[in-house]
CSV table of C-alpha atoms in Angstrom, one decimal:
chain,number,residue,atom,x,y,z
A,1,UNK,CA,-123.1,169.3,5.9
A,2,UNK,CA,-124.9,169.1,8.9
A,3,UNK,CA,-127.6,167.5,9.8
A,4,UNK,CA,-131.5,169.0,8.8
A,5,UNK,CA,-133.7,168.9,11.8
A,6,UNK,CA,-137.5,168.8,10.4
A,7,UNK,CA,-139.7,168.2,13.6
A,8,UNK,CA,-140.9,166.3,16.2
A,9,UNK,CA,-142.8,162.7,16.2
A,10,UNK,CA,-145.8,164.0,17.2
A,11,UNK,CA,-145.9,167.0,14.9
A,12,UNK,CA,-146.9,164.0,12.4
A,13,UNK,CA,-149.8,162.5,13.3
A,14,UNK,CA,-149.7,158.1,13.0
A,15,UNK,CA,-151.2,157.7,9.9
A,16,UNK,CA,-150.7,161.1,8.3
A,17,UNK,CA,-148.2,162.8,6.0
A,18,UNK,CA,-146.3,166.5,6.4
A,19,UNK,CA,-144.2,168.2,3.9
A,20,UNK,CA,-140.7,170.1,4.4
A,21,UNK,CA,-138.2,172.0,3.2
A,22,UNK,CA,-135.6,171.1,4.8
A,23,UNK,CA,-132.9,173.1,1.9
A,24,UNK,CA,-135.2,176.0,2.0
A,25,UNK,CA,-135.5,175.8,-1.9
A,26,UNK,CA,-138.8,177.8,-1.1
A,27,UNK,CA,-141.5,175.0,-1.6
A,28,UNK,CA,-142.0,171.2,-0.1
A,29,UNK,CA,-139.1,169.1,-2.0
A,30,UNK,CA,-139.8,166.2,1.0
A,31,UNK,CA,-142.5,164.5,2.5
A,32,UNK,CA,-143.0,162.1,5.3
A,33,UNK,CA,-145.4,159.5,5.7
A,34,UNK,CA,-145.9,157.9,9.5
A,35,UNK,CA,-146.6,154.7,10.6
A,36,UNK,CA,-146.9,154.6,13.8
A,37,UNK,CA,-143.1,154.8,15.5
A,38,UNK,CA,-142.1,153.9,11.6
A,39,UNK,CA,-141.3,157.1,9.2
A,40,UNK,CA,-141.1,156.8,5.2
A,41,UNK,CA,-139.4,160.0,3.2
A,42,UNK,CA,-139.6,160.6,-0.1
A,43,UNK,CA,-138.6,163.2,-2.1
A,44,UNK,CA,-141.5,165.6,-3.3
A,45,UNK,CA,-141.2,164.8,-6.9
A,46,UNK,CA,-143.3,162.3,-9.5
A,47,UNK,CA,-141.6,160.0,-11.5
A,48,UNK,CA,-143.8,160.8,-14.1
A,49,UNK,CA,-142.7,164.6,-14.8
A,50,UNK,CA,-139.7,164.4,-12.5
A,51,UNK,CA,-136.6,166.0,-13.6
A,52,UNK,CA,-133.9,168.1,-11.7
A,53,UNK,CA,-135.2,171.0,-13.9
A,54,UNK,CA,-139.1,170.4,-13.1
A,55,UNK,CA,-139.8,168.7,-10.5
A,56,UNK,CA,-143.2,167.8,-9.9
A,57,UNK,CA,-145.3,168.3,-6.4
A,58,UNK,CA,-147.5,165.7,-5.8
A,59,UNK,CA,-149.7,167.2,-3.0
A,60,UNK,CA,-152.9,169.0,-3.8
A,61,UNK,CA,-152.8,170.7,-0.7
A,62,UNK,CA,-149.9,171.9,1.7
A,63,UNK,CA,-149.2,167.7,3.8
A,64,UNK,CA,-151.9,166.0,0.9
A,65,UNK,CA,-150.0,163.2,0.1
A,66,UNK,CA,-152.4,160.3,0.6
A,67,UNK,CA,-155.5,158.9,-0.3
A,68,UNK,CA,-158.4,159.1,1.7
A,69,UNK,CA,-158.4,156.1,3.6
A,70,UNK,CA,-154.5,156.9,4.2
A,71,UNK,CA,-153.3,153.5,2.3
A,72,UNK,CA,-151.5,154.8,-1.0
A,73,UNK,CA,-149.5,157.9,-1.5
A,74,UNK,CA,-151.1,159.9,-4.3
A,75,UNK,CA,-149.9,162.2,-7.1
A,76,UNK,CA,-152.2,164.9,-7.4
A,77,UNK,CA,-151.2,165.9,-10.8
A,78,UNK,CA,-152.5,162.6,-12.1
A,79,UNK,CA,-153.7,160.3,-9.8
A,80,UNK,CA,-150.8,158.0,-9.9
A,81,UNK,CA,-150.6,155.8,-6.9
A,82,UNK,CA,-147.7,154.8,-4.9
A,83,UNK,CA,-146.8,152.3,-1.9
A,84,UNK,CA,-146.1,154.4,1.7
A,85,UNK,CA,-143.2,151.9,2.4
A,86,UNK,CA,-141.4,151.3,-1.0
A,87,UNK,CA,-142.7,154.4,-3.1
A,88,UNK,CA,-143.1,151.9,-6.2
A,89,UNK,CA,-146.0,153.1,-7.9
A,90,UNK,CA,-149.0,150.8,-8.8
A,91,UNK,CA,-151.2,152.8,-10.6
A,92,UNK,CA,-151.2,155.5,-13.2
A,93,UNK,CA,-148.8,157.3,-15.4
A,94,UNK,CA,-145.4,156.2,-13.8
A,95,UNK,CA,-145.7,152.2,-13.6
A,96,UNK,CA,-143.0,150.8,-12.9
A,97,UNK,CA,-141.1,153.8,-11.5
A,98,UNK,CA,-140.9,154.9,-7.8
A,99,UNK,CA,-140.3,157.5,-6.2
A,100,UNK,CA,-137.2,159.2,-4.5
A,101,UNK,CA,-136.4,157.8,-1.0
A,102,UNK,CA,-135.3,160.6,1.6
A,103,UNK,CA,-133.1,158.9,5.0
A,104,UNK,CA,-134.5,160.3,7.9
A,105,UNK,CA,-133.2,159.3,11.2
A,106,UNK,CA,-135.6,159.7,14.7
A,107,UNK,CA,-133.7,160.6,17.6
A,108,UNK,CA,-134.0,159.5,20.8
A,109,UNK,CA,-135.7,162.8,22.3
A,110,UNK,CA,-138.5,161.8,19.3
A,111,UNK,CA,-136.5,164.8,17.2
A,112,UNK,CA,-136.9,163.8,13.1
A,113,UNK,CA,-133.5,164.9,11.3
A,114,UNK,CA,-132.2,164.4,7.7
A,115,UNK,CA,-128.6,163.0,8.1
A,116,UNK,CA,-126.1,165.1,6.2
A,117,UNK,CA,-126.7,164.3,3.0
A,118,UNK,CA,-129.5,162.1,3.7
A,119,UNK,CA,-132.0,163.1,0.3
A,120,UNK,CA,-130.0,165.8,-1.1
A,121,UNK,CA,-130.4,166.0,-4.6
A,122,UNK,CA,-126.7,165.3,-6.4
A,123,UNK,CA,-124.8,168.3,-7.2
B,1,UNK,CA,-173.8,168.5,-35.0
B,2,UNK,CA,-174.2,171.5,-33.0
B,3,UNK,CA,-172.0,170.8,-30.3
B,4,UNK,CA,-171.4,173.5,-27.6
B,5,UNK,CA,-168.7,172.6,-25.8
B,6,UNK,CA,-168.5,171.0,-22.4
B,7,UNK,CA,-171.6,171.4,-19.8
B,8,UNK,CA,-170.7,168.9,-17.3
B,9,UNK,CA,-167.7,166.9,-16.4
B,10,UNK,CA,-168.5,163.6,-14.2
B,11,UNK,CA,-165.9,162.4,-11.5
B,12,UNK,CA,-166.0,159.2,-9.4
B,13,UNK,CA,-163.4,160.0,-6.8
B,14,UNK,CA,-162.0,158.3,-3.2
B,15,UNK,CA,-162.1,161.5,-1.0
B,16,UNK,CA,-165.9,163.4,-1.9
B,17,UNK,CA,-165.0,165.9,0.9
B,18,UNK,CA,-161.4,167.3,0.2
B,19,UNK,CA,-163.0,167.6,-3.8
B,20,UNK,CA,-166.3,168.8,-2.6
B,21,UNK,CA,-164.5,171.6,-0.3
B,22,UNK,CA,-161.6,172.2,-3.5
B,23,UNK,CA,-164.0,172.6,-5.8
B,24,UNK,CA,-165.9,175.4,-3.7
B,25,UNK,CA,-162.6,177.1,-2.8
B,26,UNK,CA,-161.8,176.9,-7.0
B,27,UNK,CA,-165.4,178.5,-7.4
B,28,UNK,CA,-167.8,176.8,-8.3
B,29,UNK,CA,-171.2,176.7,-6.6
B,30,UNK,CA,-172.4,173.5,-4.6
B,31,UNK,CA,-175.7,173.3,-6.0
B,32,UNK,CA,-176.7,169.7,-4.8
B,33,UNK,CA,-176.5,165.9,-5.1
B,34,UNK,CA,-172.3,166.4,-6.0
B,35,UNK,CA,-173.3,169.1,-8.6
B,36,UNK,CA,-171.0,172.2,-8.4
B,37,UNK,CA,-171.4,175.1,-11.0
B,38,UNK,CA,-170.3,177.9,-12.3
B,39,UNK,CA,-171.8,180.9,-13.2
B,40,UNK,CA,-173.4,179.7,-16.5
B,41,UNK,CA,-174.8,176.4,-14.9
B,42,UNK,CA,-171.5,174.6,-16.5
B,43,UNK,CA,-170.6,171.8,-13.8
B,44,UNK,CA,-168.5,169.5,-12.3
B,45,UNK,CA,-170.8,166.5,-10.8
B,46,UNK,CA,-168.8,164.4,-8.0
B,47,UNK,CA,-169.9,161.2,-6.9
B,48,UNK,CA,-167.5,158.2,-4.7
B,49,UNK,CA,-166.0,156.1,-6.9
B,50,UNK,CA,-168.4,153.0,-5.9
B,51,UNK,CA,-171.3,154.9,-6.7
B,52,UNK,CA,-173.2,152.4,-8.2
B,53,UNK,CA,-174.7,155.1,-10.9
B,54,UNK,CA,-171.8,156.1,-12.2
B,55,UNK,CA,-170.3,154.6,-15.7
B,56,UNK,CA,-167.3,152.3,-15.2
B,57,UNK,CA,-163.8,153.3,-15.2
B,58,UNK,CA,-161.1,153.8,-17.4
B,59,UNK,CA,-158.9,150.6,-15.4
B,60,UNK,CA,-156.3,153.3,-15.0
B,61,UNK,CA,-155.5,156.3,-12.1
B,62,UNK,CA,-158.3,158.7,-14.3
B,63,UNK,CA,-161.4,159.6,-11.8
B,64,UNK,CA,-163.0,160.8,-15.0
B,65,UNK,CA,-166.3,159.4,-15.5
B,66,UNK,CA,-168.3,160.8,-17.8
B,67,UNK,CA,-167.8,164.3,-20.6
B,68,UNK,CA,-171.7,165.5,-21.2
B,69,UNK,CA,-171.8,167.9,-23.8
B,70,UNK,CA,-174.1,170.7,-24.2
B,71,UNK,CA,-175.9,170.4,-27.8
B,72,UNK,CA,-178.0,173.4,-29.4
B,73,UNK,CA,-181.5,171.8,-29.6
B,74,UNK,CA,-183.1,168.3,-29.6
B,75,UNK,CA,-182.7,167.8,-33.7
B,76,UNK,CA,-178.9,168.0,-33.0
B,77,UNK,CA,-179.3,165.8,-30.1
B,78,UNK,CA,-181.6,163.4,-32.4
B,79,UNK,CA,-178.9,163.7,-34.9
B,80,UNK,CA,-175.5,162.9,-32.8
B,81,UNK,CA,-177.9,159.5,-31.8
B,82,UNK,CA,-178.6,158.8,-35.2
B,83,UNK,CA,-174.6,159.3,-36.2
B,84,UNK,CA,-173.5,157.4,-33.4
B,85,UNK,CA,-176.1,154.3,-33.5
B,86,UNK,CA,-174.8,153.4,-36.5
B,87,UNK,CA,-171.8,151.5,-35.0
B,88,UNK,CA,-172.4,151.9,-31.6
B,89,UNK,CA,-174.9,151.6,-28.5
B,90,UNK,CA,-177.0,154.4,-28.1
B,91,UNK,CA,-178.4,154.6,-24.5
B,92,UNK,CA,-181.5,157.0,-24.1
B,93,UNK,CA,-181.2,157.8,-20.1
B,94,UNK,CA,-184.3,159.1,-17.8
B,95,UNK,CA,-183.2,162.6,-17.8
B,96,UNK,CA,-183.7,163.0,-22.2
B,97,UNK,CA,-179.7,162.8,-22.5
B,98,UNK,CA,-178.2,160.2,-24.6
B,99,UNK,CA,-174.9,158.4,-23.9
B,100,UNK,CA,-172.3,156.3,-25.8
B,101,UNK,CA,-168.7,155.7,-26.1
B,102,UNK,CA,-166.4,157.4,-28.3
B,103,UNK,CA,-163.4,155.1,-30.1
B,104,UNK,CA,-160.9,155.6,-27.1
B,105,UNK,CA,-163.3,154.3,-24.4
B,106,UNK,CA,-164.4,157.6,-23.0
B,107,UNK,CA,-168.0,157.9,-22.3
B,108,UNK,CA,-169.7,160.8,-23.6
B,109,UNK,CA,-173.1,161.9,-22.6
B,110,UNK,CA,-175.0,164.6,-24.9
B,111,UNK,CA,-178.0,166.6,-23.9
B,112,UNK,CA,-180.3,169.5,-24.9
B,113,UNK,CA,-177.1,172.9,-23.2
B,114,UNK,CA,-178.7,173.9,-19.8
B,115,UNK,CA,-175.8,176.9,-19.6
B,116,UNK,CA,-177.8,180.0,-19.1
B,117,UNK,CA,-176.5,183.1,-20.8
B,118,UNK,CA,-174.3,185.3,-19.5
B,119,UNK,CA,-174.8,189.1,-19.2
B,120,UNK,CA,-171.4,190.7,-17.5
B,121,UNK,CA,-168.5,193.1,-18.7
B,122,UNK,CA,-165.1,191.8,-19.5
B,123,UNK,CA,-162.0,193.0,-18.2
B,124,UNK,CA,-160.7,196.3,-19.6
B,125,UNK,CA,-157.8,197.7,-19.8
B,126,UNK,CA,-156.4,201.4,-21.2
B,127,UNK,CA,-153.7,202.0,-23.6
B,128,UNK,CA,-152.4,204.8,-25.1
B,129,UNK,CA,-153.4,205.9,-28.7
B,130,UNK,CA,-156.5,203.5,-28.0
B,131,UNK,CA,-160.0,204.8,-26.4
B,132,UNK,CA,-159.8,204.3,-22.7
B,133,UNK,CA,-162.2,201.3,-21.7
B,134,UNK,CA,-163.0,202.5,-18.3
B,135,UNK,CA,-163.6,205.9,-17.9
B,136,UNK,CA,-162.1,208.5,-15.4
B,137,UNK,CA,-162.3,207.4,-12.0
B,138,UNK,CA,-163.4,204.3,-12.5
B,139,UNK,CA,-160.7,201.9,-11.1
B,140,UNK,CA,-159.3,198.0,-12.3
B,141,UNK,CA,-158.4,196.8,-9.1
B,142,UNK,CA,-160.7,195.7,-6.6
B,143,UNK,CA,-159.3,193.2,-3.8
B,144,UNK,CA,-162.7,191.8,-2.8
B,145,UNK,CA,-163.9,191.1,-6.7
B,146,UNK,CA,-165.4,187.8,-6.7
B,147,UNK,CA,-163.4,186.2,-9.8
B,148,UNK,CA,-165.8,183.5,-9.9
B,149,UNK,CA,-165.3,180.8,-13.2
B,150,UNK,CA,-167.7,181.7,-15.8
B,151,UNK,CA,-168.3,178.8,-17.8
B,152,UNK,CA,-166.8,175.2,-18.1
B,153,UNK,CA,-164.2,175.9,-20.6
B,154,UNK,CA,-162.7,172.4,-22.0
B,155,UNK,CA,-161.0,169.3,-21.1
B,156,UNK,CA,-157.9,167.6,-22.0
B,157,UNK,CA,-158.0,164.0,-22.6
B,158,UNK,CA,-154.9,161.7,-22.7
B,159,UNK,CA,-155.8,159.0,-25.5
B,160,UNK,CA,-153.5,155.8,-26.6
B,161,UNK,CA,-154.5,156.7,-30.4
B,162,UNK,CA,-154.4,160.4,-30.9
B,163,UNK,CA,-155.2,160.1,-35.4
B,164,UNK,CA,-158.1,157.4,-33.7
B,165,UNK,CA,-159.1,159.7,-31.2
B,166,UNK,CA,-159.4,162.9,-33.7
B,167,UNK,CA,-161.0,161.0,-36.7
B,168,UNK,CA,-164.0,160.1,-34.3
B,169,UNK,CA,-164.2,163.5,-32.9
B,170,UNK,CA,-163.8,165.3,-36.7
B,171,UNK,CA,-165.4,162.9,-38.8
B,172,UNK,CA,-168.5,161.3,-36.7
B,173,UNK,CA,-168.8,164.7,-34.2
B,174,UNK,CA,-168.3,167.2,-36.4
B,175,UNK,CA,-165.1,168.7,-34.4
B,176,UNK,CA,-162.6,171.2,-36.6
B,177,UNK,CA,-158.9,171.0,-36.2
B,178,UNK,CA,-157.6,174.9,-35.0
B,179,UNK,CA,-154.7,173.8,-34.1
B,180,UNK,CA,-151.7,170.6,-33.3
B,181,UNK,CA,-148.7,170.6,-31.0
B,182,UNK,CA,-147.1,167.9,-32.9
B,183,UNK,CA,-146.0,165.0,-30.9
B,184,UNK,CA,-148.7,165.2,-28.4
B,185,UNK,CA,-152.3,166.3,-30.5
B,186,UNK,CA,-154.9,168.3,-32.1
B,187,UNK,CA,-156.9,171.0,-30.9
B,188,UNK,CA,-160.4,170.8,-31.5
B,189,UNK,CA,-163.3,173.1,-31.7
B,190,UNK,CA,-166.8,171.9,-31.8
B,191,UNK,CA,-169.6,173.6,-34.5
B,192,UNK,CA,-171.1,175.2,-32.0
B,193,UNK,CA,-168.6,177.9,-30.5
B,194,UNK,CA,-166.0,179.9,-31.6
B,195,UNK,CA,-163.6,178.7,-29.1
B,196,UNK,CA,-159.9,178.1,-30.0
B,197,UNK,CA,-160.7,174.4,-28.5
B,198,UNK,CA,-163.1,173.0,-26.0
B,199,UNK,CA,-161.2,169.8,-26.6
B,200,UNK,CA,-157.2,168.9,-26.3
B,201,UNK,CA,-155.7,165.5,-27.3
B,202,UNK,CA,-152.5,164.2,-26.2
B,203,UNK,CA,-151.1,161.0,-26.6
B,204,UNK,CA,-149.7,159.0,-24.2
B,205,UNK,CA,-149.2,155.1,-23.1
B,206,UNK,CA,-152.9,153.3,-22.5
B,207,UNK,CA,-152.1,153.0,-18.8
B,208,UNK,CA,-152.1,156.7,-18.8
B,209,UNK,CA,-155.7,157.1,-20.1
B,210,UNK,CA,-157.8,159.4,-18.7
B,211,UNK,CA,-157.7,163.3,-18.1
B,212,UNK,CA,-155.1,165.7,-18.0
B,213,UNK,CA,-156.7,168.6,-16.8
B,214,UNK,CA,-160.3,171.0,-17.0
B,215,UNK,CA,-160.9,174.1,-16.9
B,216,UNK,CA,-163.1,177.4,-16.6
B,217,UNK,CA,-163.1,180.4,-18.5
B,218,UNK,CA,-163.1,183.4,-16.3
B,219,UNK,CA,-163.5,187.2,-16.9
B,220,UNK,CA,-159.7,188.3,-18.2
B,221,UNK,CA,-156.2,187.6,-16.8
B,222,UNK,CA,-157.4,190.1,-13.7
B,223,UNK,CA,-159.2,187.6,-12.6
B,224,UNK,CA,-157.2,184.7,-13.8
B,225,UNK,CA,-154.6,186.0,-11.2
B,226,UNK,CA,-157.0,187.1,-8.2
B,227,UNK,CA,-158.7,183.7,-8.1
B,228,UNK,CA,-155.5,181.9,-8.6
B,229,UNK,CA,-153.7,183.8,-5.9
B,230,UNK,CA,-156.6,183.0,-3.4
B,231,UNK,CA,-156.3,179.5,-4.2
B,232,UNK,CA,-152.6,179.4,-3.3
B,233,UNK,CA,-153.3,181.5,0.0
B,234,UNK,CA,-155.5,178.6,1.0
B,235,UNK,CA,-152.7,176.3,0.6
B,236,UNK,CA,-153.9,174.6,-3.2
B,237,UNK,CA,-150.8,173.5,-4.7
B,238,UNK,CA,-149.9,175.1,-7.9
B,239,UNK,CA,-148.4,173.2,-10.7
B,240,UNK,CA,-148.0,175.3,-14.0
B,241,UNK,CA,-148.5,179.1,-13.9
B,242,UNK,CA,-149.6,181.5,-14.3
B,243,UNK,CA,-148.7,182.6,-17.6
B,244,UNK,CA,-150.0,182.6,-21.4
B,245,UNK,CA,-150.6,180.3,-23.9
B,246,UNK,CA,-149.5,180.6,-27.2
B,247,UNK,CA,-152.1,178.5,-29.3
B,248,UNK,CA,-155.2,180.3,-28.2
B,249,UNK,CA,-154.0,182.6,-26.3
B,250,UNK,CA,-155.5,182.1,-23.3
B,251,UNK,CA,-153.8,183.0,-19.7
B,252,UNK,CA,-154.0,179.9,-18.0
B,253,UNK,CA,-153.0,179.1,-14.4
B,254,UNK,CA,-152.7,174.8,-13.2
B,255,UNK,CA,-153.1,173.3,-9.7
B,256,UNK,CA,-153.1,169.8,-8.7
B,257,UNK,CA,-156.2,168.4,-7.5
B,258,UNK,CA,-157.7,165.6,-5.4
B,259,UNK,CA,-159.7,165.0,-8.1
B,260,UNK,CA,-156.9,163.3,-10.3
B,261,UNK,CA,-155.9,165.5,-12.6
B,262,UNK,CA,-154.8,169.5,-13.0
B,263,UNK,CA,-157.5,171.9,-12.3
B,264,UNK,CA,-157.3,175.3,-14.1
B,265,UNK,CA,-158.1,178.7,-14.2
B,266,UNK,CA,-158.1,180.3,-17.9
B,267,UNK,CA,-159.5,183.5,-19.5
B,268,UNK,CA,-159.3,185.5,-23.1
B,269,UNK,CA,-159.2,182.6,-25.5
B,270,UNK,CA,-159.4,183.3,-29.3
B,271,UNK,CA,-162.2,182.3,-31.4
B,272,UNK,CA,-162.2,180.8,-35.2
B,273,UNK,CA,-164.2,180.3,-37.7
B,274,UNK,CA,-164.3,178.2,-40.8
B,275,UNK,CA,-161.7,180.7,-42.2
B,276,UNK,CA,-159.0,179.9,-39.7
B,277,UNK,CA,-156.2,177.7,-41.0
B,278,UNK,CA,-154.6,175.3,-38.4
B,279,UNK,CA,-151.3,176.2,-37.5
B,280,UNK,CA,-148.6,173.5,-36.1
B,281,UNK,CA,-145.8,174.0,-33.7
B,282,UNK,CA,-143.6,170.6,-32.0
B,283,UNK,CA,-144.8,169.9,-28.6
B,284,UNK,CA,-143.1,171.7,-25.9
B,285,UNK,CA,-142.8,175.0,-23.5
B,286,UNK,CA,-141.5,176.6,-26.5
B,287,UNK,CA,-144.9,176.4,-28.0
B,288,UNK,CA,-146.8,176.0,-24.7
B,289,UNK,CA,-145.8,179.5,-23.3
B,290,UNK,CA,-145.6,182.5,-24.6
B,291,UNK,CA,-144.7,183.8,-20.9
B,292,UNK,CA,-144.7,182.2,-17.1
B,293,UNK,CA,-144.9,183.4,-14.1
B,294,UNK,CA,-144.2,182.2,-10.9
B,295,UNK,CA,-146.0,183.0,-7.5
B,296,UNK,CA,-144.1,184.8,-4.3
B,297,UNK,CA,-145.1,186.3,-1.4
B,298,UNK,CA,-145.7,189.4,-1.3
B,299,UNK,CA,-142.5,192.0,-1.4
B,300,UNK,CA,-141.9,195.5,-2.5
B,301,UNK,CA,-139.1,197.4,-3.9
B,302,UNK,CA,-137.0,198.4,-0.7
B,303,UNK,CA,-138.0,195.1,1.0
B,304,UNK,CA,-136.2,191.7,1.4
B,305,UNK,CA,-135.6,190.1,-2.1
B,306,UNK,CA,-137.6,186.9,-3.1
B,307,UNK,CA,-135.4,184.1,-1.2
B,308,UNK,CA,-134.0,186.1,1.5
B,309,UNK,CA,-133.9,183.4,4.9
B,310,UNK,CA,-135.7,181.8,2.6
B,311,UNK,CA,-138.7,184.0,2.8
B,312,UNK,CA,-139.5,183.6,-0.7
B,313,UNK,CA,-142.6,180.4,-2.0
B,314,UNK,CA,-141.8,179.2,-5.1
B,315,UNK,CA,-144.6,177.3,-6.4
């Protein structure tokens, strides 16, 4: 398995999030949140509904992943609220759940790649 | 108590522009001071979440506010205050409405129905061995219809009590049981319409209070999918649809929303009457679903299959 290359540093604003689909599985099944030079990836999925059968998309709109002062990642289904840097939600329907972390690796040309492996869902 | 159904849903939320600009591309008309309506005057009223007027919240991730329901005349407004005061605080507000809590902790808000009637064709279809509802030449498909929503249809409360929640809604509201998904909750119609349910209970954990999703009611499945499919082409992300309900019987399309919960899309519901006798089915997609679709680009017989280089969107 190669690696997935998703796009460069500056195709993601600091302070913004994008979605991918990196497996082409047809819809977003990642998302990444930037930081500044720091990137957080999670798998597009809420703990609250997520299965490997249904998985559920939190954007509300193609890269809406966070509030609106860009401090919480939100679901979109239900509002439940998540922290950018560990994906442990801290409001709403999943407490105590997180979400799916995604390695991403930033290459020296600024290139963003998924290692092989790096978020696949198990087989 | 003649209660109508739904008039106006009230949302404090963190981001008024990305809900201002969904609900408009759902729809609904801006019509002023975080009012956005449908066709009948049905609304959804926005406000930020510190807005000092709205009602407190829930304590959980629920932007829902406030349900105001529609009531037939002023006696069956006096008489919901009079039912309610009994055990409750009443509050009379500038605007004639009244407003108190119901036993979950949802705030309810009642006033004299400002929907204004409605005066426009369904969708209609032809079938053999029945009498053609459009006549020759006149066509089904028009790409720049406006599928606008119609009327605010119902809402869908998750409640920590659900036998609580539908004792106060039956017993002190005057709500009718059509039908229960057992293991989640009741469907419930108010007096005043014929509509399978204006109201859906399901129960969950407290910290998961709030709203599951609203909807409108639009002119038939046509328009169900038109509006829906516009919605997707501006990038809304589509959760559940579209497809057809089973209990009611209403096509039904979900997106997520900035607003906090699912936003529908919903059209040909069944009504009841007092003759109807509530059926029960275990929660589920069994009993959810009597179909689902799922949304693709567009392709044609003789083009590249759905999921060819991964050309196909599943949403």
């Amino acid at each position: 398995m190669d690696s997935v290359y998703l796009c460069r540093l500056d195709d993601i604003p600091d302070g913004t999030s994008r979605g991918f689909d990196p497996w082409r599985e047809g819809r977003d099944t990642v998302f990444v949140v930037r930081q500044g030079a720091v990137l957080h990836a999670w798998r597009n999925a809420c703990p609250h509904y997520g299965t490997r059968d249904r998985e559920v998309p939190l954007a509300w709109r193609k890269d809406a992943y966070l509030d609106a002062d860009r401090s919480s990642i939100v679901c979109a289904a239900h509002g439940a609220r998540f922290d950018i840097a560990t994906g442990i939600c801290t409001l709403g329907p999943c407490l105590g759940q997180g979400l799916q972390r995604v390695e991403v690796e930033l290459a020296p040309d600024n290139n963003i790649y998924i290692p092989p492996q790096g978020g696949r869902r198990p087989i | 108590m003649n209660i109508i159904g739904p008039d106006a849903l009230v949302f404090g939320v963190d981001d008024l522009a990305a809900c201002a600009q969904y609900l408009t591309d759902y729809g609904l008309a801006p019509a002023g001071n975080g009012r956005f309506e449908a066709l009948d005057g049905t609304a959804i009223v926005l406000a930020h979440k510190d807005d000092a007027g709205l009602p407190a919240p829930m304590g959980t991730a629920s932007m829902l506010r406030k349900t105001i329901y529609g009531v037939a005349d002023q006696a069956a407004l006096g008489a919901i205050a009079e039912e309610l005061g009994r055990d409750r605080e009443v509050k009379r507000l500038p605007d004639g409405s009244i407003e108190a809590l119901d036993d979950m902790g949802f705030v309810l808000g009642f006033q004299v129905t400002v929907r204004r009637a409605l005066d426009m064709p369904a969708e209609t279809i032809n079938a053999p061995g029945a009498a053609p509802q459009r006549k020759p030449n006149v066509v089904a498909v028009d790409e720049n219809a406006p599928a606008l929503p119609r009327t605010l249809s119902h809402v869908v409360y998750f409640v920590p009590d659900v036998p609580r929640a539908e004792k106060f809604y039956v017993e002190r509201l005057g709500f009718a049981c059509t039908d229960r998904l057992v293991g989640a909750g009741p469907f419930l119609r108010p007096a005043g319409t014929l509509d399978h349910h204006t109201l859906f209970l399901i129960q969950t954990p407290p910290f998961m209070k709030g709203i599951e999703h609203f909807t409108f009611h639009m002119g038939g499945p046509t328009e169900v999918m038109q509006a829906g499919s516009r919605f997707v082409n501006k990038g809304y992300q589509s959760f559940w649809g579209p497809g057809r309900h089973k209990m009611g019987s209403n096509w039904f399309w979900y997106f997520n929303s900035p607003l906090g919960c699912h936003v529908e899309y919903d059209a040909d519901m069944d009504l009841h009457d007092e003759q109807w006798t509530a059926r029960e089915a275990p929660a589920g997609a069994d009993a959810s679903q009597l179909f689902l679709f799922e949304k693709r680009d567009n392709w044609a017989p003789g083009g590249p299959p759905p999921g060819a280089a991964g050309a196909a969107e599943r949403h």
